[in-house]
Amino acid sequence: MARGLIKNRDNKGYLFILPYFLAMLTFQLYPIFYTFYLSMLKPVTLIKMEFVGFDNYARLLTNPLFYTAIGNTWFIWLMNYVPQLIFALLLAVILTNPKIRARETFRTLFFLPNLVTAASIGVLFAVFLDFKNGAFNHILIELGIFSEPYEWIQDKMAMRMAVSLIQWWQWFGYTMIIFMAGLSAISGDLYEAANIDGASSSQVFFKVTLPLLKPTMLYVMVTSLIGGLQIFDIPRVITNGRGGPDNALTTMVLYLYNQGFKNFNLGYASALAYALFVMIIIFSAISFKVIGKRD
Amino acid sequence: MISKKRIISSTLLLLVAALVSFTVIGCKKEEAPKAAEAPAAKEMSRADYSGNVVVWSFTDELKDMMPMFEAEYPNVKVEFTVIPNQDEVYLNKINTTLRSRSATPDAFTGEAAFYKQFIDAGYWEPISDAPYNAEELVKDLVPYVPNSSRNADGKITALSWQATPGALFYRRGIAKEVLGTDDPAEVSKWTSDLNKFYELGEKVKETTNGEKYLLAGYSDMSQFIFNLRDSPYVVDNKLVIPEGLLDYMKIAKDMRDNGIESGTTTWQPPWFSSMADGSVMCYILPTWGLHYVLKPNAEPEANNGEKEFEGDWGMAVPPASYSWGGTWIGINALSEKKDLAWQVVKYLGRDEDFQEKWSKKTGDFVANTKVQDKITPTFSEPFLGGQNHYEYFVGEAKKIDVSHRGPWDFQIENAWGDQVALYASGNKSFDQAVADFKKAVQEILPDVEVD
């Protein structure tokens, strides 16, 4: 059969795609199956595990912290995505206007935060928000807003917002670039026609620009959502891996990581990975459906 | 044209291949590593040993120790790698390596925070019996050092060159300002009792108008608090919260509210910088804390030999005896060069000549009592204004009792620390903090009863 496969000219294609399939089997499909197998195990010692069937999934679904982690992840994502979208759109519209000077410089400037590694921003923010020595508290006291330092690091809402702020600051430049690409793809004829018809600039924006930018916005939403559901690095660094205060920054992936690599419960961590996997599949499917409808 | 049938059948073939490989690899029995053939015991001189031996550690101290070993064993070459344990990297590296049944490293270190897990997993070769016969070698060591590495069968699995009793270090300048004296014996009267220690904190605050603090952060007290217990955290699969931990939570809040500690957290950048700026009187640190934490951060230039130490520090008795940290080294149970690895472990953990040289070179407190007795009378630490810190540690090392230490203590104590921070900052009630701690323990040990 193998000889026949190679001899037949039509089948040579298989040989060419074989390396890809081998890599996919080893590095994607196999880990997916193995993770499922792992999710049925429970550690006895660091090296010994016992088979527990679907116990890890049962624990997961009845554990309030799991839902807290989902809530945290969505909250942090929404709090940075909405302002990021508005800000990026505004800047993209402004910076595609040929009347604005030094557009290139601004574009680079706004994109720069995206090049900084998340870990260093996390460390920077942890120092910035420090209780007695942090610059933020010093500024607030100097300005007379606070009379004594406030321990931001122990404030749940403040820490969630800080992470959203960092995410926003890091990504609005990137989103802006995508929007600018989307804007430049809109034909100039449409604007010309709108001008001739006497449309005001706000009418042009809402009736021409925005509807035609919808595919771009959907693309941004899908990529941002998939990235947002996997948020890990900044919550990890800013709280020294503790996910605190009071699990306020325990996102789904941080929860998974801490279970797998701090509590050494690979089984439970794998079950978490599967839960995350299913969630991302569902939301991606919904997003693609929405995009598909438009086309 | 390629038929649809063929596409489907080849896809199925690939899937089956994936499943088979998954089953074969996935179903490999997860057993603790078994001891390979033990090396034959015979009298050999150090020069008789030859070959390469691979050693891994999370601490770079061993970088200076390995050349000393190689000088004694001229035909053995050590391939040494440091893997820092920042973010549990070392621990996970050892885990993945040993889970894949690797014979290298031949010997590796473990720290107090996690070595009990190595022992439980059987990563280290038991060395009590022949051919190692460690039991005969450990008589001169501080007893807790070999004893705390015993596995469930009571066999020693690792040795350490150091013992790590704790102390309290204070700024003599502030002591003089507040107490009128910087004499360690006088200062100890204030620091050796927790209530008096708190009173001292109030005195520091009054005398300096709140500009200086007793402690950099209440979390500095956690180590002696964690040592102050008479049972493990988990007994008969039930969580036990020692009384001392509850007291600590309350004291932490009092200290924070009354401005007795400066509001930093142990190991955070502001904590390190507080050592140099002269605003804090006391640091509660063990043997290694003096040399690897306090000296390089309090007087970095002098520590690099660029100038003389000012001698503004002293050592006093902490509110309770404790031990903090410590590095053990054991033989990989799967190693194929156990005889060589054992020489490394034995040399570091037992050799008098090595431990004497090491303590003189670094000031580290070594585990061999013979060496301690020999060098104690001659010790004088310029950083501590000439005080002999060795003398005090010799006494403290005898008091160390780590029999309640369990494999998950580090994670459990961190969870307690999280709740203390929330309570002390006023974000939570006391009862809520204790209840949330129980939930956190449930995350670490799902099968343990917490109520």
XYZ file of C-alpha atoms in Angstrom:
746
model
C 0.000 0.000 0.000
C 2.841 2.345 0.916
C 4.540 1.734 -2.429
C 1.368 2.408 -4.244
C 0.954 5.623 -2.338
C 4.389 6.893 -3.372
C 4.196 5.619 -6.949
C 0.912 7.250 -7.654
C 1.745 10.746 -8.797
C -1.347 12.239 -7.272
C -0.279 11.081 -3.851
C 3.124 12.775 -3.812
C 1.439 15.739 -2.216
C 1.030 13.759 0.965
C 4.807 13.519 1.298
C 5.086 17.271 1.124
C 2.544 17.858 3.835
C 3.910 15.055 6.012
C 6.449 17.195 7.943
C 3.701 19.583 8.956
C 1.492 16.768 10.120
C 4.301 15.162 12.090
C 5.015 18.453 13.835
C 1.326 19.000 14.491
C 0.892 15.504 15.874
C 3.868 15.809 18.182
C 3.459 19.361 19.388
C -0.272 20.005 19.125
C -2.452 16.933 18.890
C -0.459 14.752 21.272
C -0.311 17.405 24.035
C -4.057 17.957 23.638
C -4.754 14.257 24.245
C -2.107 13.926 26.929
C -3.487 16.937 28.797
C -6.865 15.222 28.790
C -5.276 12.099 30.233
C -3.462 14.198 32.853
C -6.730 15.858 33.819
C -7.910 12.487 35.149
C -5.001 12.167 37.574
C -4.386 13.389 41.079
C -0.942 13.799 42.635
C 0.128 11.635 45.572
C 3.709 12.874 45.657
C 5.617 14.993 43.166
C 6.085 11.945 40.972
C 3.243 9.570 41.805
C -0.277 10.140 40.523
C -3.484 8.214 40.893
C -6.373 7.912 38.471
C -9.507 9.717 39.645
C -11.667 9.857 36.523
C -13.606 13.095 36.244
C -13.048 14.172 39.866
C -10.932 17.138 38.839
C -13.741 18.419 36.628
C -16.247 17.959 39.421
C -13.976 19.887 41.786
C -13.544 22.587 39.176
C -17.229 23.114 38.583
C -18.065 23.270 42.286
C -15.148 25.532 43.201
C -16.140 29.201 43.643
C -12.560 30.257 42.888
C -12.918 28.884 39.365
C -15.824 31.240 38.731
C -13.975 34.075 40.429
C -11.102 33.466 38.026
C -13.447 33.575 35.036
C -15.027 36.766 36.399
C -11.633 38.389 36.969
C -10.494 37.519 33.476
C -13.590 38.990 31.837
C -13.590 42.066 34.034
C -9.964 42.865 33.291
C -10.509 42.271 29.587
C -13.653 44.406 29.296
C -12.187 47.235 31.347
C -9.276 47.518 28.967
C -10.986 46.561 25.704
C -13.738 49.165 25.675
C -11.532 52.229 26.323
C -8.887 50.743 24.066
C -11.354 50.509 21.188
C -12.633 54.065 21.618
C -9.190 55.529 22.056
C -7.648 53.627 19.162
C -10.490 54.547 16.817
C -10.269 58.200 17.721
C -6.518 58.325 17.238
C -6.708 56.351 13.998
C -9.211 58.796 12.533
C -7.148 61.780 13.646
C -3.829 60.358 12.484
C -5.120 59.379 9.025
C -6.146 62.972 8.451
C -3.490 64.364 6.080
C -3.781 67.804 7.699
C -2.178 66.554 10.932
C 1.537 67.167 11.104
C 4.144 64.695 12.375
C 1.710 61.814 12.014
C 4.517 59.279 11.670
C 6.082 60.382 14.936
C 2.820 60.086 16.843
C 2.112 56.717 15.324
C 5.471 55.409 16.529
C 5.025 57.019 19.915
C 1.648 55.438 20.514
C 2.863 52.056 19.349
C 5.949 52.054 21.595
C 4.307 50.664 24.780
C 3.520 47.524 22.830
C 7.232 46.812 22.517
C 7.899 46.835 26.240
C 7.783 43.402 27.816
C 4.817 42.836 30.081
C 7.029 41.578 32.881
C 8.974 44.813 33.164
C 5.779 46.886 33.157
C 4.439 44.684 35.929
C 7.525 45.193 38.064
C 7.478 48.911 37.343
C 3.862 49.202 38.418
C 4.405 47.164 41.556
C 7.100 49.648 42.588
C 5.016 52.623 41.454
C 2.056 51.526 43.587
C 4.141 50.552 46.612
C 2.681 51.436 50.006
C 5.218 53.731 51.679
C 7.804 54.202 48.940
C 5.673 54.213 45.813
C 5.700 57.270 43.577
C 1.913 57.190 43.187
C 1.224 57.646 46.895
C 3.881 60.361 47.092
C 2.259 62.265 44.222
C -1.196 61.996 45.810
C 0.118 63.243 49.137
C 2.067 66.084 47.536
C -1.053 67.191 45.706
C -2.982 67.101 48.970
C -5.469 64.503 47.704
C -4.430 61.939 50.327
C -3.191 62.745 53.806
C -1.470 59.413 54.300
C -0.273 56.617 51.983
C -2.806 54.051 50.836
C -1.935 50.390 50.378
C -3.003 49.943 46.751
C -1.485 46.494 46.485
C -4.077 45.192 48.980
C -7.066 46.854 47.280
C -8.894 44.396 45.034
C -10.613 46.843 42.698
C -7.576 49.116 42.428
C -5.358 46.219 41.414
C -7.813 44.964 38.794
C -8.076 48.448 37.357
C -4.305 48.817 37.391
C -3.951 45.692 35.283
C -6.640 46.912 32.880
C -4.858 50.245 32.654
C -1.569 48.571 31.806
C -3.255 46.395 29.187
C -4.955 49.417 27.699
C -1.749 51.427 27.588
C 0.127 48.549 26.000
C -2.410 47.737 23.309
C -4.209 50.883 22.157
C -1.302 51.735 19.851
C -1.425 48.332 18.237
C -5.188 48.490 17.763
C -4.783 51.991 16.356
C -2.412 50.697 13.659
C -4.914 47.995 12.686
C -7.675 50.611 12.488
C -5.489 52.862 10.363
C -4.992 50.008 7.933
C -8.753 49.490 7.898
C -9.361 53.187 7.305
C -6.935 53.423 4.428
C -8.744 50.524 2.769
C -11.935 52.594 2.571
C -12.175 54.102 -0.873
C -11.681 57.871 -1.121
C -14.526 58.034 -3.622
C -17.018 57.442 -0.850
C -15.745 60.402 1.139
C -15.763 62.530 -1.982
C -19.334 61.558 -2.718
C -20.342 62.305 0.878
C -18.664 65.704 0.666
C -20.429 66.560 -2.544
C -23.723 65.596 -0.970
C -22.950 68.023 1.822
C -22.468 65.572 4.689
C -20.972 66.971 7.883
C -17.795 65.361 9.212
C -19.686 63.629 12.007
C -22.161 62.269 9.490
C -19.266 61.021 7.360
C -17.793 59.309 10.396
C -20.977 57.588 11.545
C -22.491 56.789 8.139
C -19.389 55.997 6.068
C -16.321 55.303 8.177
C -17.830 53.308 11.004
C -19.933 50.842 8.955
C -17.052 50.144 6.594
C -14.700 49.612 9.518
C -16.850 46.866 10.997
C -14.805 43.913 9.662
C -11.665 45.446 11.129
C -13.409 45.930 14.448
C -14.513 42.330 14.498
C -10.993 41.183 13.768
C -9.706 43.329 16.631
C -12.371 41.954 18.926
C -11.625 38.313 18.203
C -7.871 38.636 18.596
C -8.238 40.783 21.697
C -10.707 38.355 23.256
C -8.519 35.328 22.653
C -5.536 37.202 24.070
C -7.616 38.626 26.911
C -8.899 35.256 28.053
C -5.311 34.109 28.324
C -4.060 37.092 30.318
C -1.342 35.943 32.675
C 1.932 37.865 32.699
C 0.945 41.188 34.243
C -1.263 39.773 37.027
C 1.529 37.303 37.692
C 4.337 39.842 37.972
C 2.452 42.630 39.712
C 1.374 40.381 42.598
C 4.560 38.365 42.770
C 2.700 35.312 41.511
C 0.235 35.295 44.397
C -2.750 36.387 42.288
C -3.745 38.553 45.215
C -5.094 40.559 46.927
C -7.692 37.970 47.797
C -7.472 36.341 44.369
C -8.586 39.575 42.696
C -5.929 39.052 40.024
C -6.247 35.287 39.790
C -7.120 35.036 36.126
C -7.884 31.677 34.540
C -4.377 31.095 33.237
C -2.712 32.317 36.431
C -4.950 29.952 38.388
C -3.952 27.131 36.072
C -0.272 28.010 36.380
C -0.296 28.228 40.152
C -2.108 24.915 40.462
C 0.281 23.213 38.053
C 3.595 24.734 39.016
C 3.216 25.977 42.591
C 0.848 23.417 44.071
C 2.088 20.725 41.648
C -1.407 19.515 40.916
C -0.983 18.822 37.211
C -4.264 16.951 37.045
C -6.362 19.829 38.284
C -4.359 22.280 36.183
C -5.042 20.171 33.110
C -8.754 20.167 33.873
C -8.544 23.959 34.093
C -6.727 24.026 30.764
C -9.582 22.075 29.220
C -12.163 24.426 30.658
C -10.257 27.346 29.178
C -9.888 25.519 25.875
C -13.650 24.932 25.638
C -14.389 28.555 26.506
C -12.046 29.918 23.865
C -13.477 27.543 21.248
C -17.024 28.676 22.025
C -16.223 32.367 21.878
C -14.110 31.999 18.748
C -16.932 30.073 17.081
C -19.408 32.813 17.978
C -17.082 35.490 16.658
C -16.457 33.676 13.390
C -20.145 33.154 12.928
C -20.713 36.868 13.308
C -17.948 37.672 10.832
C -19.160 34.997 8.448
C -22.638 36.504 8.399
C -21.285 39.820 7.173
C -19.440 38.299 4.261
C -7.758 13.056 -8.395
C -7.398 12.020 -4.822
C -10.463 10.200 -3.716
C -12.365 11.357 -0.691
C -12.055 7.873 0.738
C -8.314 8.050 0.650
C -8.206 11.414 2.409
C -10.452 10.099 5.136
C -8.480 6.894 5.552
C -5.124 8.694 5.765
C -6.538 11.154 8.299
C -7.811 8.245 10.340
C -4.411 6.594 10.076
C -2.751 9.710 11.474
C -5.268 9.925 14.287
C -4.728 6.298 15.209
C -0.984 6.867 15.193
C -1.488 9.821 17.541
C -3.693 7.816 19.855
C -1.297 4.888 19.951
C 1.662 7.088 20.781
C -0.455 8.803 23.427
C -1.395 5.503 25.006
C 2.129 4.159 24.930
C 3.707 7.237 26.456
C 0.781 8.248 28.620
C 0.260 4.915 30.283
C 3.823 4.452 31.396
C 3.659 3.563 35.046
C 4.163 6.500 37.339
C 6.365 4.947 39.960
C 8.863 6.495 42.284
C 12.373 6.067 40.921
C 13.910 2.854 42.136
C 17.417 2.645 43.435
C 19.797 1.379 40.766
C 22.577 -0.998 41.652
C 24.429 0.458 44.589
C 28.127 1.083 44.121
C 30.468 -1.471 45.662
C 31.982 -0.488 48.946
C 35.746 -0.599 49.207
C 38.483 1.532 50.601
C 39.456 4.107 48.045
C 41.568 7.197 48.259
C 40.256 10.446 46.884
C 42.520 10.259 43.873
C 41.046 6.857 42.971
C 37.732 8.415 42.050
C 37.578 9.570 38.488
C 35.013 10.734 35.988
C 32.504 13.496 35.458
C 29.729 14.247 37.884
C 26.809 16.574 37.186
C 25.593 18.781 40.031
C 22.600 21.139 39.933
C 21.697 23.750 42.472
C 19.437 26.754 42.886
C 22.083 28.579 44.920
C 25.346 29.828 43.484
C 27.267 29.122 46.697
C 28.199 25.780 45.203
C 30.055 27.539 42.418
C 32.801 28.312 44.930
C 32.554 24.930 46.646
C 33.003 22.766 43.574
C 36.584 23.923 42.823
C 37.433 23.076 46.436
C 36.022 19.595 45.863
C 37.917 19.195 42.617
C 41.148 20.161 44.325
C 40.627 17.310 46.783
C 39.505 14.846 44.132
C 41.967 15.570 41.307
C 40.435 13.065 38.882
C 36.821 14.072 39.274
C 35.402 16.815 37.125
C 32.231 18.542 38.328
C 29.827 19.900 35.752
C 27.967 22.404 37.855
C 24.843 24.326 36.825
C 22.995 27.003 38.762
C 19.260 27.172 38.102
C 17.830 30.021 40.212
C 14.555 29.203 41.930
C 12.983 32.576 41.197
C 9.357 31.743 40.297
C 9.926 28.073 41.231
C 12.008 27.548 38.096
C 14.489 25.226 39.786
C 11.813 23.201 41.483
C 9.909 22.660 38.256
C 13.123 21.880 36.398
C 13.973 19.131 38.902
C 10.396 17.901 38.709
C 10.274 17.561 34.938
C 13.775 16.082 34.831
C 13.124 13.438 37.461
C 9.642 12.654 36.215
C 11.230 11.754 32.897
C 13.509 9.306 34.783
C 16.697 11.154 33.945
C 19.981 9.907 35.412
C 21.439 13.412 35.408
C 22.021 15.429 37.527
C 23.957 12.978 39.688
C 23.513 15.161 42.753
C 21.275 18.154 43.362
C 20.311 20.492 46.144
C 16.985 21.214 47.786
C 15.908 24.070 49.996
C 14.032 24.023 53.284
C 10.896 25.301 51.532
C 10.589 22.277 49.270
C 13.073 19.515 50.124
C 10.413 17.553 52.023
C 8.619 17.103 48.727
C 11.804 15.740 47.128
C 12.087 13.284 50.003
C 8.441 12.198 49.743
C 8.825 11.672 46.017
C 11.939 9.556 46.511
C 14.080 11.791 44.312
C 17.065 11.410 46.634
C 18.820 8.115 47.279
C 18.555 6.986 50.935
C 22.098 7.060 52.330
C 21.732 5.637 55.829
C 22.862 2.127 54.894
C 25.734 0.526 52.977
C 27.520 1.460 50.836
C 27.090 5.004 52.119
C 26.634 4.395 55.835
C 25.767 7.997 56.514
C 24.529 7.156 60.016
C 28.125 6.752 61.154
C 29.147 10.044 59.637
C 26.493 12.308 61.036
C 27.362 11.989 64.729
C 29.352 15.212 64.630
C 26.679 17.164 62.823
C 24.060 19.374 64.396
C 21.359 16.688 64.853
C 18.504 18.409 63.070
C 20.477 18.708 59.826
C 20.581 14.988 58.915
C 17.429 14.134 60.869
C 15.153 16.451 58.942
C 16.138 14.734 55.699
C 14.875 11.331 56.880
C 12.260 9.720 54.674
C 9.192 7.757 55.772
C 11.413 4.726 56.471
C 13.646 6.813 58.724
C 16.579 6.832 56.305
C 18.734 9.895 55.780
C 18.479 11.171 52.199
C 20.563 14.333 52.128
C 23.191 16.288 54.017
C 23.960 19.957 54.412
C 27.132 21.913 55.119
C 25.175 24.502 57.048
C 22.875 24.851 60.011
C 20.570 27.853 59.896
C 19.584 29.100 63.341
C 17.987 32.512 63.435
C 18.960 35.752 65.114
C 18.000 39.390 65.269
C 20.233 42.138 63.930
C 19.896 45.726 65.045
C 21.420 49.111 64.298
C 23.593 50.123 67.211
C 23.012 53.803 66.479
C 19.257 53.518 66.929
C 19.680 51.298 70.007
C 21.824 53.979 71.634
C 19.342 56.675 70.741
C 16.369 54.728 72.095
C 17.779 52.612 74.927
C 20.909 54.553 75.772
C 23.035 51.470 75.150
C 24.050 49.300 72.223
C 25.262 46.370 74.313
C 23.857 43.132 72.794
C 23.002 41.744 76.236
C 21.019 44.860 77.162
C 19.298 45.058 73.781
C 18.421 41.360 74.050
C 16.418 42.107 77.193
C 14.091 44.089 74.962
C 14.113 41.855 71.915
C 13.908 38.370 73.425
C 10.278 38.644 74.506
C 7.473 39.456 72.105
C 5.657 41.857 74.451
C 8.843 43.716 75.351
C 9.725 43.757 71.664
C 6.462 45.529 70.884
C 7.142 47.985 73.714
C 10.553 48.638 72.192
C 8.771 49.445 68.956
C 6.684 52.078 70.721
C 9.829 53.510 72.270
C 11.524 53.744 68.889
C 8.504 55.585 67.525
C 8.350 58.038 70.464
C 12.070 58.752 70.581
C 12.379 59.388 66.856
C 8.993 61.091 66.412
C 7.840 58.324 64.129
C 10.730 58.782 61.723
C 12.312 55.444 62.529
C 10.812 52.020 62.914
C 11.393 48.868 64.910
C 10.885 46.623 61.879
C 10.855 47.130 58.127
C 7.686 45.057 57.920
C 5.695 42.821 60.253
C 6.291 39.967 57.815
C 9.876 39.861 59.080
C 8.489 38.200 62.200
C 6.825 35.382 60.316
C 9.740 32.944 60.435
C 10.003 32.711 64.186
C 6.213 32.672 64.413
C 6.052 29.747 62.001
C 8.650 27.917 64.110
C 6.642 28.469 67.288
C 4.296 25.522 66.982
C 3.905 22.145 68.561
C 2.218 20.303 65.712
C 2.358 20.082 61.928
C -0.199 22.071 59.942
C -1.910 18.898 58.836
C -2.652 16.188 61.411
C -4.761 13.144 60.466
C -5.756 14.883 57.258
C -7.114 17.852 59.236
C -5.845 21.413 59.146
C -4.401 22.747 62.402
C -3.929 26.491 62.811
C -1.401 27.083 65.596
C -2.323 29.696 68.205
C 0.877 31.588 67.381
C -0.325 32.263 63.852
C -3.519 33.875 65.117
C -1.529 36.044 67.535
C 0.796 37.040 64.729
C -2.121 38.270 62.650
C -3.261 40.534 65.477
C 0.216 41.839 66.266
C 0.814 42.522 62.582
C -2.222 44.812 62.472
C -1.274 46.551 65.727
C 2.193 47.173 64.377
C 0.846 48.525 61.101
C -1.805 50.732 62.769
C 0.597 52.136 65.353
C 3.463 52.844 62.969
C 5.847 50.390 64.565
C 6.875 48.822 61.266
C 7.679 50.807 58.142
C 5.172 49.138 55.794
C 7.441 47.142 53.507
C 7.192 43.440 52.751
C 10.036 40.965 53.132
C 11.960 40.400 49.854
C 10.377 43.381 48.069
C 12.659 46.127 46.689
C 11.688 48.709 49.373
C 12.547 46.155 52.055
C 16.079 45.783 50.709
C 16.575 49.507 50.370
C 15.405 50.090 53.943
C 18.524 48.256 55.124
C 20.765 51.009 53.850
C 18.761 54.137 54.667
C 19.010 53.820 58.443
C 15.286 54.107 59.129
C 14.832 50.632 60.579
C 16.277 49.269 63.805
C 15.820 45.476 63.590
C 15.950 42.720 60.993
C 15.063 39.185 61.975
C 17.348 37.042 59.857
C 19.196 33.724 60.197
C 22.853 32.829 59.676
C 22.819 33.188 55.918
C 20.724 36.334 56.150
C 23.646 38.127 57.724
C 26.072 37.327 54.899
C 23.867 37.120 51.861
C 21.153 39.663 52.650
C 22.015 42.180 55.336
C 25.706 42.844 54.683
C 25.461 43.343 50.905
C 22.384 45.573 51.213
C 23.225 47.558 54.335
C 26.821 48.337 53.430
C 27.337 47.323 49.801
C 30.662 49.077 49.363
C 32.236 47.620 52.469
C 30.865 44.205 51.543
C 32.716 44.435 48.221
C 35.901 45.265 50.088
C 35.957 48.876 48.885
C 35.994 50.267 52.411
C 35.809 49.257 56.062
C 32.568 48.176 57.710
C 31.155 50.864 59.972
C 30.309 48.348 62.676
C 26.931 49.979 63.256
C 25.164 46.639 63.580
C 24.799 44.241 66.474
C 23.230 40.864 67.037
C 20.656 40.176 69.733
C 18.294 37.417 70.787
C 15.031 37.301 68.787
C 11.618 36.883 70.504
C 11.783 33.131 69.834
C 14.366 30.658 68.580
C 13.915 29.639 64.989
C 15.537 28.181 61.945
C 15.023 29.580 58.490
C 15.994 28.003 55.209
C 19.015 25.833 54.623
C 20.264 23.944 51.604
C 20.558 20.163 51.504
C 22.282 18.080 48.849
C 21.438 14.499 47.953
C 22.153 11.875 45.311
C 19.755 11.413 42.403
C 18.174 8.007 43.062
C 18.494 7.248 39.343
C 22.084 8.376 38.926
C 24.545 6.007 37.280
C 27.454 7.588 39.133
C 26.260 7.319 42.684
C 29.750 6.670 44.021
C 30.983 9.987 42.652
C 27.821 11.817 43.662
C 28.164 10.450 47.178
C 31.689 11.838 47.374
C 30.300 15.285 46.572
C 27.532 14.971 49.160
C 29.912 13.600 51.783
C 32.528 16.255 51.113
C 30.074 19.132 51.478
C 28.034 17.666 54.287
C 30.734 16.190 56.452
C 34.323 17.104 55.582
C 35.821 19.055 58.468
C 38.596 20.567 56.434
C 36.137 21.869 53.841
C 33.659 23.227 56.376
C 36.398 25.026 58.259
C 37.737 26.656 55.109
C 34.224 27.532 54.019
C 33.184 29.155 57.269
C 36.396 31.171 57.417
C 35.947 32.284 53.839
C 32.277 33.232 53.994
C 31.331 33.412 57.676
C 28.536 30.931 56.955
C 27.508 28.818 59.938
C 28.510 25.186 59.279
C 26.808 22.006 60.467
C 29.822 20.094 61.801
C 30.010 20.673 65.562
C 33.733 19.828 65.675
C 34.410 22.657 63.256
C 32.101 24.942 65.220
C 33.984 24.239 68.431
C 37.306 24.817 66.733
C 36.581 28.154 65.111
C 34.096 29.710 67.523
C 36.650 31.254 69.897
C 38.423 33.040 67.061
C 35.415 34.573 65.342
C 34.849 38.313 65.227
C 32.552 39.936 62.671
C 33.588 43.467 61.685
C 30.120 44.201 60.326
C 28.744 43.520 63.808
C 31.321 45.751 65.474
C 33.510 42.761 66.282
C 30.776 40.683 67.875
C 31.250 36.894 67.801
C 28.083 35.735 66.099
C 29.280 32.127 65.925
C 29.114 31.696 69.660
C 25.439 32.589 69.745
C 24.577 30.390 66.764
C 26.238 27.349 68.353
C 23.755 27.604 71.218
C 20.787 28.315 68.979
C 21.538 25.461 66.571
C 21.053 22.992 69.421
C 17.551 24.329 70.079
C 16.309 23.885 66.526
C 13.346 21.551 66.259
C 11.991 21.123 62.759
C 10.160 17.878 63.431
C 6.827 19.529 62.596
C 7.946 20.611 59.167
C 5.846 19.144 56.362
C 6.040 19.107 52.566
C 3.426 21.820 52.041
C 4.485 24.272 54.751
C 5.860 26.817 52.315
C 2.587 27.049 50.391
C 0.484 27.038 53.579
C 2.594 29.754 55.210
C 2.405 31.891 52.079
C -1.383 31.567 52.158
C -1.381 32.670 55.785
C 0.861 35.603 54.897
C -1.621 36.706 52.201
C -4.433 36.855 54.746
C -2.289 38.625 57.341
C -1.573 41.313 54.747
C -5.276 41.746 53.992
C -6.200 41.913 57.661
C -3.355 44.253 58.603
C -4.211 46.667 55.787
C -7.801 46.829 57.044
C -9.344 45.146 54.005
C -10.849 42.271 55.935
C -12.123 41.232 59.343
C -10.159 38.773 61.449
C -12.717 35.981 61.124
C -13.012 36.521 57.399
C -9.238 36.308 57.045
C -9.115 32.995 58.915
C -12.022 31.625 56.873
C -10.360 32.664 53.619
C -7.119 31.056 54.731
C -8.968 27.779 55.071
C -10.274 28.165 51.535
C -6.751 28.859 50.326
C -5.478 25.683 52.020
C -8.220 23.793 50.242
C -6.738 25.023 46.965
C -3.342 23.629 47.944
C -4.541 20.399 49.555
C -8.045 19.620 48.259
C -8.418 16.477 50.363
C -7.592 18.015 53.719
C -10.453 18.857 56.053
C -10.218 22.503 57.009
C -13.003 22.916 59.531
